[in-house]
mmCIF file of C-alpha atoms in Angstrom:
data_model
loop_
_atom_site.group_PDB
_atom_site.id
_atom_site.type_symbol
_atom_site.label_atom_id
_atom_site.label_comp_id
_atom_site.label_asym_id
_atom_site.label_seq_id
_atom_site.Cartn_x
_atom_site.Cartn_y
_atom_site.Cartn_z
ATOM 1 C CA MET A 9 13.213 -158.878 14.600
ATOM 2 C CA PRO A 10 12.084 -155.753 16.149
ATOM 3 C CA PRO A 11 13.137 -152.610 14.611
ATOM 4 C CA ALA A 12 16.699 -151.420 15.561
ATOM 5 C CA PRO A 13 17.084 -148.540 18.450
ATOM 6 C CA LEU A 14 17.519 -145.187 16.980
ATOM 7 C CA LEU A 15 20.596 -143.797 17.474
ATOM 8 C CA PRO A 16 20.297 -140.210 19.513
ATOM 9 C CA PHE A 17 21.429 -138.179 16.705
ATOM 10 C CA GLU A 18 19.068 -139.756 14.187
ATOM 11 C CA ARG A 19 16.374 -138.370 16.472
ATOM 12 C CA PRO A 20 15.684 -134.944 14.974
ATOM 13 C CA ILE A 21 15.877 -136.741 11.228
ATOM 14 C CA ARG A 22 12.899 -139.192 12.309
ATOM 15 C CA GLN A 23 10.808 -136.309 13.900
ATOM 16 C CA LEU A 24 10.890 -134.707 10.463
ATOM 17 C CA GLU A 25 10.051 -138.171 8.990
ATOM 18 C CA GLU A 26 7.194 -138.970 10.814
ATOM 19 C CA LYS A 27 5.870 -135.503 9.942
ATOM 20 C CA LEU A 28 6.443 -136.040 6.198
ATOM 21 C CA ALA A 29 4.589 -139.495 6.435
ATOM 22 C CA ALA A 30 1.632 -137.947 8.001
ATOM 23 C CA LEU A 31 1.386 -134.941 5.471
ATOM 24 C CA GLU A 32 1.911 -137.660 3.002
ATOM 25 C CA ALA A 33 -1.101 -139.888 4.330
ATOM 26 C CA ASP A 34 -3.598 -137.367 3.196
ATOM 27 C CA PRO A 35 -5.114 -138.989 -0.028
ATOM 28 C CA ASP A 36 -6.046 -135.891 -1.804
ATOM 29 C CA PRO A 37 -3.308 -133.011 -1.401
ATOM 30 C CA SER A 38 -4.017 -129.765 -1.957
ATOM 31 C CA ASN A 39 -1.086 -127.805 -3.950
ATOM 32 C CA HIS A 40 -0.306 -126.012 -0.471
ATOM 33 C CA LEU A 41 0.162 -129.138 0.853
ATOM 34 C CA ARG A 42 2.304 -130.595 -1.952
ATOM 35 C CA ASP A 43 4.513 -127.393 -1.711
ATOM 36 C CA ALA A 44 4.727 -128.254 2.268
ATOM 37 C CA ILE A 45 5.377 -131.996 1.296
ATOM 38 C CA ARG A 46 8.312 -130.858 -1.085
ATOM 39 C CA ALA A 47 9.716 -128.335 1.394
ATOM 40 C CA LEU A 48 9.800 -130.862 4.143
ATOM 41 C CA ARG A 49 11.664 -133.430 2.001
ATOM 42 C CA ARG A 50 14.501 -130.902 1.114
ATOM 43 C CA GLU A 51 14.470 -129.872 4.841
ATOM 44 C CA ILE A 52 15.061 -133.663 5.797
ATOM 45 C CA ARG A 53 17.936 -134.169 3.099
ATOM 46 C CA GLU A 54 19.670 -131.094 4.629
ATOM 47 C CA LYS A 55 19.045 -132.308 7.829
ATOM 48 C CA THR A 56 20.580 -135.500 6.962
ATOM 49 C CA ARG A 57 23.299 -134.130 5.679
ATOM 50 C CA GLU A 58 24.260 -131.564 8.156
ATOM 51 C CA VAL A 59 23.741 -134.316 10.996
ATOM 52 C CA PHE A 60 26.054 -137.208 9.551
ATOM 53 C CA GLY A 61 28.669 -135.065 8.143
ATOM 54 C CA GLY A 62 29.389 -133.630 11.748
ATOM 55 C CA LEU A 63 29.624 -137.043 13.113
ATOM 56 C CA ASP A 64 32.615 -137.716 15.846
ATOM 57 C CA ALA A 65 34.340 -140.785 16.102
ATOM 58 C CA ALA A 66 32.343 -142.122 18.898
ATOM 59 C CA GLN A 67 29.186 -141.611 16.784
ATOM 60 C CA THR A 68 30.921 -143.264 13.521
ATOM 61 C CA VAL A 69 31.218 -146.469 15.817
ATOM 62 C CA LYS A 70 27.568 -146.551 16.646
ATOM 63 C CA VAL A 71 26.972 -146.351 12.986
ATOM 64 C CA ALA A 72 29.170 -148.957 12.311
ATOM 65 C CA ARG A 73 27.559 -151.196 14.720
ATOM 66 C CA HIS A 74 24.166 -150.493 13.634
ATOM 67 C CA ALA A 75 21.714 -153.707 13.842
ATOM 68 C CA GLU A 76 20.437 -152.859 10.141
ATOM 69 C CA ARG A 77 23.846 -152.076 8.615
ATOM 70 C CA PRO A 78 24.399 -154.022 5.466
ATOM 71 C CA GLN A 79 26.558 -157.132 6.170
ATOM 72 C CA THR A 80 28.252 -159.340 3.853
ATOM 73 C CA ARG A 81 25.305 -161.498 2.768
ATOM 74 C CA ASP A 82 23.263 -158.732 1.889
ATOM 75 C CA TYR A 83 26.349 -157.341 -0.348
ATOM 76 C CA ILE A 84 26.547 -160.766 -2.066
ATOM 77 C CA GLU A 85 23.112 -160.363 -3.038
ATOM 78 C CA LEU A 86 23.542 -156.645 -3.599
ATOM 79 C CA VAL A 87 27.030 -156.445 -5.678
ATOM 80 C CA PHE A 88 28.016 -159.714 -7.115
ATOM 81 C CA ASP A 89 26.384 -161.715 -9.559
ATOM 82 C CA GLU A 90 26.510 -164.927 -8.738
ATOM 83 C CA PHE A 91 28.253 -166.651 -5.494
ATOM 84 C CA VAL A 92 29.401 -170.357 -5.047
ATOM 85 C CA GLU A 93 29.961 -170.878 -1.377
ATOM 86 C CA LEU A 94 33.008 -172.861 -0.516
ATOM 87 C CA HIS A 95 33.191 -174.568 3.026
ATOM 88 C CA GLY A 96 35.540 -176.003 5.753
ATOM 89 C CA ASP A 97 39.201 -175.487 6.631
ATOM 90 C CA ARG A 98 40.215 -178.980 5.629
ATOM 91 C CA ALA A 99 41.446 -179.311 9.492
ATOM 92 C CA PHE A 100 38.363 -178.525 12.297
ATOM 93 C CA GLY A 101 35.108 -177.336 10.864
ATOM 94 C CA ASP A 102 33.536 -174.799 8.983
ATOM 95 C CA ASP A 103 33.355 -171.626 10.917
ATOM 96 C CA ARG A 104 30.328 -169.345 9.754
ATOM 97 C CA ALA A 105 31.826 -166.033 10.982
ATOM 98 C CA ILE A 106 33.700 -166.208 7.808
ATOM 99 C CA LEU A 107 32.451 -166.719 4.454
ATOM 100 C CA THR A 108 34.357 -167.700 1.487
ATOM 101 C CA GLY A 109 33.408 -168.699 -2.374
ATOM 102 C CA PHE A 110 33.470 -167.806 -5.938
ATOM 103 C CA ALA A 111 31.774 -164.801 -7.328
ATOM 104 C CA LYS A 112 31.324 -162.718 -10.041
ATOM 105 C CA LEU A 113 31.623 -159.111 -10.194
ATOM 106 C CA ASP A 114 30.877 -157.207 -13.295
ATOM 107 C CA GLY A 115 31.069 -159.977 -15.010
ATOM 108 C CA GLN A 116 34.845 -160.364 -13.762
ATOM 109 C CA ARG A 117 35.494 -163.915 -11.636
ATOM 110 C CA VAL A 118 36.711 -163.199 -8.397
ATOM 111 C CA LEU A 119 37.486 -165.351 -4.850
ATOM 112 C CA LEU A 120 35.030 -163.404 -1.901
ATOM 113 C CA VAL A 121 36.138 -163.574 1.668
ATOM 114 C CA GLY A 122 33.771 -161.607 3.850
ATOM 115 C CA GLN A 123 32.685 -161.599 8.098
ATOM 116 C CA GLN A 124 29.431 -162.082 8.669
ATOM 117 C CA LYS A 125 27.884 -161.099 12.062
ATOM 118 C CA GLY A 126 24.306 -162.559 11.417
ATOM 119 C CA ARG A 127 20.730 -160.650 12.301
ATOM 120 C CA THR A 128 18.889 -162.764 14.363
ATOM 121 C CA LEU A 129 19.994 -164.315 17.815
ATOM 122 C CA LYS A 130 20.583 -167.867 16.112
ATOM 123 C CA GLU A 131 22.375 -166.408 13.136
ATOM 124 C CA ARG A 132 24.710 -164.285 15.587
ATOM 125 C CA THR A 133 25.105 -167.117 17.638
ATOM 126 C CA GLU A 134 25.906 -169.401 14.748
ATOM 127 C CA CYS A 135 28.218 -166.582 13.496
ATOM 128 C CA TYR A 136 29.930 -166.010 16.527
ATOM 129 C CA TYR A 137 28.970 -162.447 16.091
ATOM 130 C CA GLY A 138 31.376 -162.013 13.481
ATOM 131 C CA CYS A 139 34.269 -163.010 15.558
ATOM 132 C CA ALA A 140 36.231 -165.394 13.691
ATOM 133 C CA HIS A 141 38.107 -168.687 14.934
ATOM 134 C CA PRO A 142 41.272 -170.171 14.062
ATOM 135 C CA GLU A 143 39.341 -172.682 11.309
ATOM 136 C CA GLY A 144 37.624 -169.363 9.923
ATOM 137 C CA TYR A 145 41.344 -167.900 9.261
ATOM 138 C CA ARG A 146 42.367 -171.220 7.732
ATOM 139 C CA LYS A 147 39.311 -171.630 5.588
ATOM 140 C CA ALA A 148 40.014 -168.155 4.053
ATOM 141 C CA LEU A 149 43.985 -168.923 3.474
ATOM 142 C CA GLU A 150 42.933 -172.352 1.793
ATOM 143 C CA LYS A 151 40.207 -170.297 -0.452
ATOM 144 C CA MET A 152 42.849 -167.678 -1.244
ATOM 145 C CA ARG A 153 45.526 -170.090 -2.423
ATOM 146 C CA LEU A 154 42.766 -171.802 -4.547
ATOM 147 C CA ALA A 155 42.246 -168.176 -5.929
ATOM 148 C CA GLU A 156 46.024 -168.068 -6.641
ATOM 149 C CA LYS A 157 45.906 -171.260 -8.155
ATOM 150 C CA PHE A 158 43.407 -170.260 -10.756
ATOM 151 C CA GLY A 159 44.354 -166.853 -11.278
ATOM 152 C CA LEU A 160 41.464 -165.180 -9.610
ATOM 153 C CA PRO A 161 41.515 -161.705 -7.673
ATOM 154 C CA ILE A 162 40.360 -161.767 -3.950
ATOM 155 C CA VAL A 163 37.961 -159.382 -2.824
ATOM 156 C CA CYS A 164 37.773 -159.568 1.121
ATOM 157 C CA LEU A 165 34.704 -157.585 3.294
ATOM 158 C CA ILE A 166 35.973 -156.774 6.822
ATOM 159 C CA ASP A 167 33.226 -156.455 9.288
ATOM 160 C CA THR A 168 34.270 -157.969 12.999
ATOM 161 C CA PRO A 169 34.771 -156.729 16.464
ATOM 162 C CA GLY A 170 37.943 -158.757 16.742
ATOM 163 C CA ALA A 171 38.962 -162.532 16.577
ATOM 164 C CA TYR A 172 37.176 -164.775 19.095
ATOM 165 C CA PRO A 173 39.164 -164.769 22.427
ATOM 166 C CA GLY A 174 37.654 -167.934 23.772
ATOM 167 C CA VAL A 175 39.877 -170.499 25.549
ATOM 168 C CA GLY A 176 38.905 -173.131 22.285
ATOM 169 C CA ALA A 177 40.075 -170.629 19.902
ATOM 170 C CA GLU A 178 43.413 -169.818 21.870
ATOM 171 C CA GLU A 179 43.805 -173.548 22.327
ATOM 172 C CA ARG A 180 43.687 -173.964 18.754
ATOM 173 C CA GLY A 181 45.919 -171.563 17.900
ATOM 174 C CA GLN A 182 44.547 -168.247 17.191
ATOM 175 C CA SER A 183 47.492 -165.976 16.959
ATOM 176 C CA TYR A 184 49.210 -168.419 14.844
ATOM 177 C CA ALA A 185 46.529 -168.637 12.238
ATOM 178 C CA ILE A 186 46.127 -164.874 12.104
ATOM 179 C CA ALA A 187 49.993 -164.475 12.051
ATOM 180 C CA LEU A 188 50.322 -167.326 9.096
ATOM 181 C CA ASN A 189 47.395 -165.517 7.060
ATOM 182 C CA LEU A 190 49.393 -161.790 7.298
ATOM 183 C CA ARG A 191 52.403 -163.654 6.174
ATOM 184 C CA GLU A 192 51.030 -165.967 3.584
ATOM 185 C CA MET A 193 48.676 -162.962 1.817
ATOM 186 C CA ALA A 194 51.848 -160.815 1.511
ATOM 187 C CA ARG A 195 53.120 -163.343 -0.767
ATOM 188 C CA LEU A 196 49.969 -164.289 -2.744
ATOM 189 C CA LYS A 197 50.527 -163.608 -6.531
ATOM 190 C CA THR A 198 47.039 -162.236 -7.299
ATOM 191 C CA PRO A 199 45.586 -159.178 -6.556
ATOM 192 C CA ILE A 200 43.976 -158.463 -2.979
ATOM 193 C CA VAL A 201 41.444 -155.722 -2.808
ATOM 194 C CA CYS A 202 40.072 -155.175 0.938
ATOM 195 C CA CYS A 203 37.123 -153.074 2.310
ATOM 196 C CA VAL A 204 36.097 -152.554 5.664
ATOM 197 C CA ILE A 205 32.157 -152.500 5.522
ATOM 198 C CA GLY A 206 31.439 -152.015 9.430
ATOM 199 C CA GLU A 207 33.604 -152.434 12.419
ATOM 200 C CA GLY A 208 37.253 -153.749 11.578
ATOM 201 C CA GLY A 209 38.584 -154.865 15.016
ATOM 202 C CA SER A 210 42.478 -155.493 15.439
ATOM 203 C CA GLY A 211 43.810 -158.650 14.360
ATOM 204 C CA GLY A 212 40.541 -160.079 13.883
ATOM 205 C CA ALA A 213 40.277 -157.598 10.544
ATOM 206 C CA LEU A 214 43.791 -157.568 9.791
ATOM 207 C CA GLY A 215 43.655 -161.928 9.552
ATOM 208 C CA ILE A 216 41.969 -160.876 5.883
ATOM 209 C CA GLY A 217 42.991 -157.376 5.521
ATOM 210 C CA ILE A 218 46.530 -157.492 3.659
ATOM 211 C CA GLY A 219 45.470 -156.437 0.422
ATOM 212 C CA ASP A 220 47.114 -154.348 -2.645
ATOM 213 C CA HIS A 221 43.773 -152.014 -2.263
ATOM 214 C CA VAL A 222 42.259 -151.270 1.484
ATOM 215 C CA ALA A 223 39.032 -149.348 0.924
ATOM 216 C CA VAL A 224 36.685 -148.464 4.179
ATOM 217 C CA MET A 225 33.533 -147.172 3.870
ATOM 218 C CA GLN A 226 32.258 -143.721 4.928
ATOM 219 C CA PHE A 227 30.922 -144.368 8.362
ATOM 220 C CA ALA A 228 33.138 -147.775 9.186
ATOM 221 C CA TYR A 229 36.119 -147.780 11.390
ATOM 222 C CA TYR A 230 39.238 -149.734 11.141
ATOM 223 C CA SER A 231 41.205 -149.867 14.570
ATOM 224 C CA VAL A 232 43.997 -151.720 16.384
ATOM 225 C CA ILE A 233 41.368 -152.002 19.157
ATOM 226 C CA SER A 234 37.904 -151.572 20.251
ATOM 227 C CA PRO A 235 37.045 -148.187 22.200
ATOM 228 C CA GLU A 236 35.736 -150.278 25.126
ATOM 229 C CA GLY A 237 39.236 -151.942 25.158
ATOM 230 C CA CYS A 238 40.846 -148.792 25.057
ATOM 231 C CA ALA A 239 39.393 -147.345 27.641
ATOM 232 C CA GLY A 240 39.652 -150.268 29.998
ATOM 233 C CA ILE A 241 43.399 -150.474 29.873
ATOM 234 C CA LEU A 242 44.103 -146.572 29.484
ATOM 235 C CA TYR A 243 41.486 -145.114 31.988
ATOM 236 C CA ARG A 244 41.673 -147.772 34.288
ATOM 237 C CA ALA A 245 42.171 -145.359 37.142
ATOM 238 C CA GLU A 246 39.489 -143.341 36.073
ATOM 239 C CA GLY A 247 36.628 -146.242 36.281
ATOM 240 C CA GLY A 248 37.469 -148.165 32.743
ATOM 241 C CA ALA A 249 35.252 -148.473 30.170
ATOM 242 C CA THR A 250 32.510 -146.127 31.269
ATOM 243 C CA PRO A 251 30.297 -144.623 28.330
ATOM 244 C CA ALA A 252 32.321 -141.300 28.808
ATOM 245 C CA ASN A 253 35.806 -142.930 28.737
ATOM 246 C CA VAL A 254 34.788 -145.323 25.788
ATOM 247 C CA ASP A 255 33.791 -142.304 23.770
ATOM 248 C CA ARG A 256 37.160 -140.499 25.032
ATOM 249 C CA ALA A 257 38.896 -143.287 23.762
ATOM 250 C CA ALA A 258 37.254 -143.423 20.443
ATOM 251 C CA ASN A 259 38.016 -140.002 19.523
ATOM 252 C CA ALA A 260 42.028 -140.505 20.935
ATOM 253 C CA LEU A 261 41.865 -143.300 18.396
ATOM 254 C CA LYS A 262 41.553 -141.584 15.515
ATOM 255 C CA PHE A 263 40.073 -144.875 13.506
ATOM 256 C CA THR A 264 37.672 -143.272 10.897
ATOM 257 C CA SER A 265 37.971 -143.523 7.542
ATOM 258 C CA GLU A 266 39.054 -139.643 7.093
ATOM 259 C CA HIS A 267 41.846 -140.203 9.556
ATOM 260 C CA LEU A 268 42.877 -143.419 7.980
ATOM 261 C CA LEU A 269 42.944 -141.766 4.817
ATOM 262 C CA GLU A 270 44.915 -138.780 6.112
ATOM 263 C CA PHE A 271 47.450 -141.447 7.867
ATOM 264 C CA GLY A 272 48.116 -143.358 4.684
ATOM 265 C CA ILE A 273 46.757 -146.415 6.053
ATOM 266 C CA ILE A 274 43.876 -146.803 3.570
ATOM 267 C CA GLU A 275 43.594 -145.704 -0.357
ATOM 268 C CA GLU A 276 39.684 -144.929 -0.793
ATOM 269 C CA ILE A 277 37.008 -144.085 1.306
ATOM 270 C CA VAL A 278 33.630 -145.232 -0.168
ATOM 271 C CA GLU A 279 31.114 -142.922 0.163
ATOM 272 C CA GLU A 280 27.594 -144.003 2.155
ATOM 273 C CA PRO A 281 24.403 -142.794 1.017
ATOM 274 C CA PRO A 282 22.715 -139.765 2.967
ATOM 275 C CA GLY A 283 22.367 -141.282 6.692
ATOM 276 C CA GLY A 284 24.317 -144.187 6.351
ATOM 277 C CA ALA A 285 24.386 -147.707 4.741
ATOM 278 C CA HIS A 286 21.657 -148.658 7.193
ATOM 279 C CA ARG A 287 18.885 -146.044 6.043
ATOM 280 C CA ASP A 288 19.687 -147.472 2.158
ATOM 281 C CA HIS A 289 21.325 -150.848 1.648
ATOM 282 C CA ARG A 290 20.816 -150.490 -2.631
ATOM 283 C CA ALA A 291 22.698 -147.497 -2.662
ATOM 284 C CA ALA A 292 25.375 -148.575 -0.504
ATOM 285 C CA ALA A 293 25.762 -151.422 -2.381
ATOM 286 C CA GLY A 294 25.969 -149.445 -5.738
ATOM 287 C CA ALA A 295 29.018 -147.392 -4.277
ATOM 288 C CA LEU A 296 30.760 -150.325 -2.918
ATOM 289 C CA LYS A 297 30.364 -152.272 -6.492
ATOM 290 C CA GLU A 298 31.621 -149.321 -8.076
ATOM 291 C CA ALA A 299 34.841 -149.076 -5.845
ATOM 292 C CA LEU A 300 35.614 -152.893 -5.481
ATOM 293 C CA GLY A 301 35.321 -153.097 -9.627
ATOM 294 C CA ARG A 302 37.697 -149.980 -10.211
ATOM 295 C CA ALA A 303 40.372 -151.516 -7.895
ATOM 296 C CA VAL A 304 40.005 -155.124 -9.327
ATOM 297 C CA ARG A 305 40.378 -153.773 -12.707
ATOM 298 C CA ASP A 306 43.424 -151.273 -12.021
ATOM 299 C CA LEU A 307 45.075 -154.022 -10.572
ATOM 300 C CA ALA A 308 44.429 -156.744 -12.890
ATOM 301 C CA ASP A 309 47.277 -155.853 -15.565
ATOM 302 C CA LEU A 310 50.243 -155.684 -12.835
ATOM 303 C CA PRO A 311 52.525 -158.566 -12.990
ATOM 304 C CA ALA A 312 53.121 -161.007 -10.031
ATOM 305 C CA ASP A 313 56.436 -159.425 -9.251
ATOM 306 C CA LYS A 314 55.492 -155.928 -9.601
ATOM 307 C CA LEU A 315 52.439 -156.820 -7.589
ATOM 308 C CA LEU A 316 54.062 -158.158 -4.816
ATOM 309 C CA ASN A 317 56.787 -155.539 -4.298
ATOM 310 C CA ARG A 318 53.881 -152.858 -4.315
ATOM 311 C CA ARG A 319 52.124 -154.633 -1.618
ATOM 312 C CA TYR A 320 55.232 -154.960 0.231
ATOM 313 C CA GLU A 321 56.365 -151.327 -0.276
ATOM 314 C CA ARG A 322 52.862 -150.501 1.064
ATOM 315 C CA PHE A 323 52.283 -151.535 4.131
ATOM 316 C CA ARG A 324 56.041 -150.457 4.939
ATOM 317 C CA ARG A 325 55.348 -146.822 4.200
ATOM 318 C CA ILE A 326 52.652 -147.134 6.913
ATOM 319 C CA GLY A 327 53.826 -145.269 10.180
ATOM 320 C CA GLN A 328 55.865 -142.469 11.152
ATOM 321 C CA PHE A 329 58.657 -142.534 13.205
ATOM 322 C CA GLU A 330 62.030 -140.307 14.244
ATOM 323 C CA GLU A 331 65.116 -141.947 14.815
ATOM 324 C CA LEU A 332 67.948 -140.586 17.263
ATOM 325 C CA ALA A 333 71.898 -141.713 17.475
ATOM 326 C CA ALA A 334 72.409 -144.026 20.154
ATOM 327 C CA ALA A 335 73.146 -142.162 23.671
ATOM 328 C CA GLY A 336 76.532 -140.710 23.906
ATOM 329 C CA GLN A 337 77.364 -140.834 20.292
ATOM 330 C CA ALA A 338 74.708 -138.208 18.749
ATOM 331 C CA ASP A 339 76.010 -134.493 18.051
ATOM 332 C CA PRO A 340 74.853 -132.825 21.138
ATOM 333 C CA ALA A 341 73.767 -129.776 18.911
ATOM 334 C CA THR A 342 72.010 -132.274 16.131
ATOM 335 C CA ALA A 343 70.150 -134.090 19.146
ATOM 336 C CA GLU A 344 68.981 -130.688 20.811
ATOM 337 C CA ALA A 345 67.697 -129.430 17.551
ATOM 338 C CA VAL A 346 65.644 -132.907 16.832
ATOM 339 C CA ALA A 347 64.247 -132.950 20.409
ATOM 340 C CA ALA A 348 63.272 -129.413 19.939
ATOM 341 C CA GLU A 349 61.300 -130.185 16.988
#
């Protein structure tokens, strides 16, 4: 595959790296050149922290979608000690957009469920670019029930623009399959740890995202709708999903890891290496492995009834609202004070 296109805000970093490569090409560097190389390496680290420390939501989406960002199969190789893949939904077929199988995480046996986008055009076509069909969600639920039967924790890696929107998926019950997963995952009597590793798009992500501990990687996002979909709906009168409106929608949705933690939607942000996970797969995998292992250990000793109650309360706490008495029944002074707030 050709190298992924450089993101606009990465250009200053790339220029410094090219300059460093030219200096390091000297087979016999002088002391002065060695000092210059060390100074340039420090400058690259500082510039990387500066650029990636100030990304807005629209830029974060571009990082989350980076073609070289680690995917579920990459993390299977780098995070888990063993993996035995399980196929099929026992009804229609084997959806390659969702991978399931038994794995080992720091010696702990777990069931892994992960969404896969693919790298090459052939892989992406087979995986539907990470957009699962109903059989994918049925496969995931079938294997999760197997994990419950054997008392294994479940680890879900989320990375999808959304569920597949085609006619065939709708004919086979896309909405029902996702809704069923939401209900049944809420009832599973085994720990569930979820992490958004790239894109967390709408119900397609939520279909494997009902967990006791939900984390998001630093430059991933988790949203009810894509920025493009949001712009197309909200800014239709202003041109729809133009690049400017898409960026505007992304910043309005507040779906970055910092916002999600602030709103209580997730429990943890998994820090990525400087410059994002696409620049250092191994460092990103190390951080993810540590976060997943810790979460699984923390949940391991909870009794099933306490685990289910905790999971139920977790999702009940999400969101804020104000409640007013029915019209005509509220005390005027109280209603006026609430409205003023």
